[in-house]
Amino acid sequence: MNTILRQGGRLAGRSVAVLMETDYVEPELWYYLRRFAEEGVALRLITRLWGQRSITFTGHEHQLPITVDGDLETLDASALDALIIPSGMVSDRLRYSERVDKLAPAVRFARAAFADPAVLKGVICHGMWLLSPIPEVVRGRRVTCHNNLIGDVRNMGAVFADQDVVVDGDLVTARSADHCHLFARTLIDLIAARADRTRRSVLERMARAT
């Protein structure tokens, strides 16, 4: 899918990645691709490539294909401004590990992102599944999720909030794929605000140095 970036968009130069696997929710992903392009961002679609150059995944409802060549196992999570863990079966598939005593690569990647407060984390709907092997990253934090996962997040030690979108510091959560527009709006505003603060801080340091 070709997306035309808005020149001079307020998020131009920012790096945002979306985890991908088969059974992704097509309207959700297509919304992100268009909406972030409007702000000047070409989303990075990443997955576990299993040693391949690319993998073509199919969507949940319409079986629409999309090819992903971003390898999460070679990407530094700290290089991102934001990481999106989307709806659907993506997280369930990505948390698979052939070694039951080891975390899946995508889970390790998520843990690295959570360890860096400079990376904004966005988790929507069933995206919470990916975090179930590392419950400490959401323990004590306010989150929302799909109604089917409320028991799961409470068992993970998180505090469920009955809201469509919840912001807890560097973590943004949303209830379902139907709320992807509200979720994206919140992420975009927060990324822009963080970028503005960084820009002001750099200018202030430069001014003090002169």
Coordinates of C-alpha atoms in Angstrom, one line a residue:
M1 CA 0.0 0.0 0.0
N2 CA 1.4 3.4 -1.1
T3 CA 0.8 6.3 1.2
I4 CA 1.7 9.9 0.4
L5 CA 3.3 11.7 3.3
R6 CA 2.2 15.2 4.1
Q7 CA 5.1 17.4 3.6
G8 CA 5.9 19.4 6.7
G9 CA 3.6 17.4 8.9
R10 CA 4.1 18.0 12.6
L11 CA 5.5 14.6 13.2
A12 CA 7.9 14.6 10.2
G13 CA 11.1 12.9 11.2
R14 CA 9.5 10.8 14.0
S15 CA 9.7 7.0 14.0
V16 CA 6.6 5.0 14.8
A17 CA 6.4 1.2 14.5
V18 CA 3.4 -1.2 14.4
L19 CA 3.8 -4.8 15.3
M20 CA 2.3 -7.1 12.6
E21 CA 1.2 -10.7 12.1
T22 CA -1.6 -12.6 10.3
D23 CA -5.1 -11.9 11.5
Y24 CA -4.5 -8.1 11.8
V25 CA -7.6 -5.9 11.7
E26 CA -7.6 -4.3 8.3
P27 CA -9.6 -1.1 9.0
E28 CA -7.5 -0.4 12.0
L29 CA -4.1 -0.8 10.2
W30 CA -5.3 1.1 7.1
Y31 CA -6.5 3.9 9.4
Y32 CA -3.1 4.2 11.0
L33 CA -1.2 4.1 7.7
R34 CA -3.3 7.0 6.4
R35 CA -3.6 9.0 9.6
F36 CA 0.1 9.0 10.5
A37 CA 1.0 9.8 6.8
E38 CA -1.2 12.9 7.2
E39 CA 1.2 14.0 10.0
G40 CA 4.3 13.2 8.0
V41 CA 5.1 9.7 9.4
A42 CA 5.6 6.6 7.3
L43 CA 4.8 3.8 9.8
R44 CA 7.3 1.0 10.2
L45 CA 5.6 -2.3 10.0
I46 CA 7.7 -4.8 12.0
T47 CA 7.4 -8.5 12.8
R48 CA 9.5 -11.6 13.5
L49 CA 10.8 -12.5 10.1
W50 CA 12.2 -15.9 11.0
G51 CA 15.2 -15.4 8.9
Q52 CA 13.2 -14.3 5.8
R53 CA 13.5 -11.1 3.9
S54 CA 9.8 -10.4 4.2
I55 CA 6.5 -12.1 5.1
T56 CA 3.1 -11.5 3.7
F57 CA 0.3 -11.5 6.2
T58 CA -3.5 -11.6 5.7
G59 CA -6.1 -9.7 7.5
H60 CA -8.8 -11.0 9.8
E61 CA -12.0 -10.2 8.1
H62 CA -11.2 -9.7 4.4
Q63 CA -7.9 -11.7 4.2
L64 CA -6.3 -8.7 2.6
P65 CA -2.5 -9.3 2.1
I66 CA 0.2 -7.0 3.3
T67 CA 3.9 -7.6 3.1
V68 CA 6.1 -6.7 6.0
D69 CA 9.9 -6.5 5.8
G70 CA 10.7 -4.8 9.1
D71 CA 12.6 -7.2 11.4
L72 CA 11.9 -6.6 15.1
E73 CA 14.9 -8.7 16.0
T74 CA 17.3 -6.3 14.4
L75 CA 15.6 -3.1 15.5
D76 CA 16.6 -1.0 18.6
A77 CA 13.4 -0.2 20.4
S78 CA 15.0 2.9 21.8
A79 CA 15.2 4.3 18.2
L80 CA 11.5 4.6 18.2
D81 CA 9.3 7.6 19.2
A82 CA 6.4 5.2 19.6
L83 CA 5.5 1.5 19.4
I84 CA 1.9 0.4 18.6
I85 CA 0.7 -3.0 19.7
P86 CA -2.5 -3.5 17.6
S87 CA -5.8 -5.3 17.9
G88 CA -6.7 -8.8 16.6
M89 CA -4.7 -11.9 16.9
V90 CA -1.3 -10.1 16.2
S91 CA -0.2 -10.3 19.8
D92 CA -1.3 -13.9 20.4
R93 CA 0.8 -15.0 17.4
L94 CA 3.8 -12.9 18.3
R95 CA 4.0 -14.1 21.8
Y96 CA 4.6 -17.7 20.6
S97 CA 8.0 -19.1 21.6
E98 CA 9.4 -22.4 20.5
R99 CA 11.2 -22.5 23.8
V100 CA 8.7 -22.4 26.7
D101 CA 11.4 -21.3 29.1
K102 CA 12.3 -18.2 26.9
L103 CA 10.3 -15.1 26.0
A104 CA 9.3 -14.7 22.4
P105 CA 11.4 -12.1 20.5
A106 CA 8.4 -9.7 20.2
V107 CA 7.8 -9.9 24.0
R108 CA 11.5 -9.1 24.6
F109 CA 11.2 -6.2 22.1
A110 CA 8.1 -4.9 24.0
R111 CA 9.9 -5.2 27.3
A112 CA 12.8 -3.1 25.9
A113 CA 10.4 -0.5 24.8
F114 CA 8.7 -0.4 28.2
A115 CA 12.2 0.0 29.8
D116 CA 12.7 3.3 27.9
P117 CA 10.3 6.1 29.0
A118 CA 11.3 8.0 25.9
V119 CA 9.4 5.5 23.8
L120 CA 5.6 6.0 23.9
K121 CA 3.8 2.7 24.1
G122 CA 0.4 2.3 22.5
V123 CA -1.6 -0.9 23.3
I124 CA -5.1 -1.4 22.0
C125 CA -7.7 -4.1 22.5
H126 CA -6.2 -7.6 22.5
G127 CA -2.7 -6.1 22.3
M128 CA -2.5 -6.8 26.0
W129 CA -1.9 -10.4 25.2
L130 CA 1.7 -9.6 24.2
L131 CA 2.4 -8.2 27.7
S132 CA 1.0 -11.2 29.6
P133 CA 4.4 -12.9 29.8
I134 CA 5.9 -9.6 31.3
P135 CA 3.1 -8.4 33.6
E136 CA 5.5 -6.3 35.6
V137 CA 5.5 -3.6 32.8
V138 CA 1.8 -2.8 33.5
R139 CA 1.6 -3.7 37.2
G140 CA 0.0 -0.9 39.1
R141 CA -0.7 1.1 36.0
R142 CA -4.1 2.4 34.7
V143 CA -5.1 0.7 31.5
T144 CA -8.1 -0.2 29.4
C145 CA -8.6 -3.1 27.1
H146 CA -11.2 -5.3 25.3
N147 CA -13.9 -6.4 27.7
N148 CA -12.7 -10.0 27.2
L149 CA -9.3 -9.2 28.7
I150 CA -10.4 -7.3 31.9
G151 CA -9.7 -10.4 34.0
D152 CA -6.4 -10.8 32.3
V153 CA -5.1 -7.3 33.0
R154 CA -6.3 -7.4 36.6
N155 CA -4.4 -10.7 37.0
M156 CA -1.4 -8.9 35.6
G157 CA -1.7 -6.4 38.4
A158 CA -2.9 -3.5 36.2
V159 CA -5.7 -1.2 37.2
F160 CA -8.6 -1.5 34.7
A161 CA -10.2 1.8 33.9
D162 CA -13.6 1.7 32.1
Q163 CA -12.7 4.3 29.5
D164 CA -12.2 4.2 25.7
V165 CA -8.7 5.6 25.9
V166 CA -6.4 5.8 29.0
V167 CA -3.1 7.6 29.3
D168 CA -0.7 6.6 32.1
G169 CA 2.6 8.4 31.5
D170 CA 4.3 6.8 28.5
L171 CA 1.6 4.2 28.1
V172 CA -1.6 4.7 26.1
T173 CA -4.2 2.0 26.0
A174 CA -7.5 1.8 24.1
R175 CA -10.6 -0.4 24.4
S176 CA -11.0 -1.9 20.9
A177 CA -10.2 -1.6 17.2
D178 CA -13.4 0.5 16.9
H179 CA -11.6 3.1 19.0
C180 CA -8.5 3.2 16.8
H181 CA -9.3 6.8 15.7
L182 CA -9.4 8.0 19.3
F183 CA -6.3 6.0 20.1
A184 CA -4.3 7.4 17.1
R185 CA -5.4 10.9 17.9
T186 CA -4.1 10.6 21.4
L187 CA -0.8 9.1 20.3
I188 CA -0.3 11.8 17.7
D189 CA -0.9 14.6 20.2
L190 CA 1.5 13.0 22.7
I191 CA 4.3 12.4 20.2
A192 CA 3.9 16.0 19.0
A193 CA 3.9 17.4 22.6
R194 CA 7.0 15.3 23.4
A195 CA 8.8 16.6 20.3
D196 CA 7.9 20.2 21.2
R197 CA 9.3 19.7 24.7
T198 CA 12.5 18.2 23.3
R199 CA 12.9 21.0 20.8
R200 CA 12.4 23.7 23.5
S201 CA 14.9 22.0 25.8
V202 CA 17.6 21.9 23.0
L203 CA 17.0 25.6 22.2
E204 CA 17.2 26.5 25.9
R205 CA 20.5 24.6 26.3
M206 CA 21.9 26.3 23.2
A207 CA 20.8 29.7 24.5
R208 CA 22.6 29.1 27.8
A209 CA 25.7 28.0 26.0
T210 CA 26.0 31.3 24.1

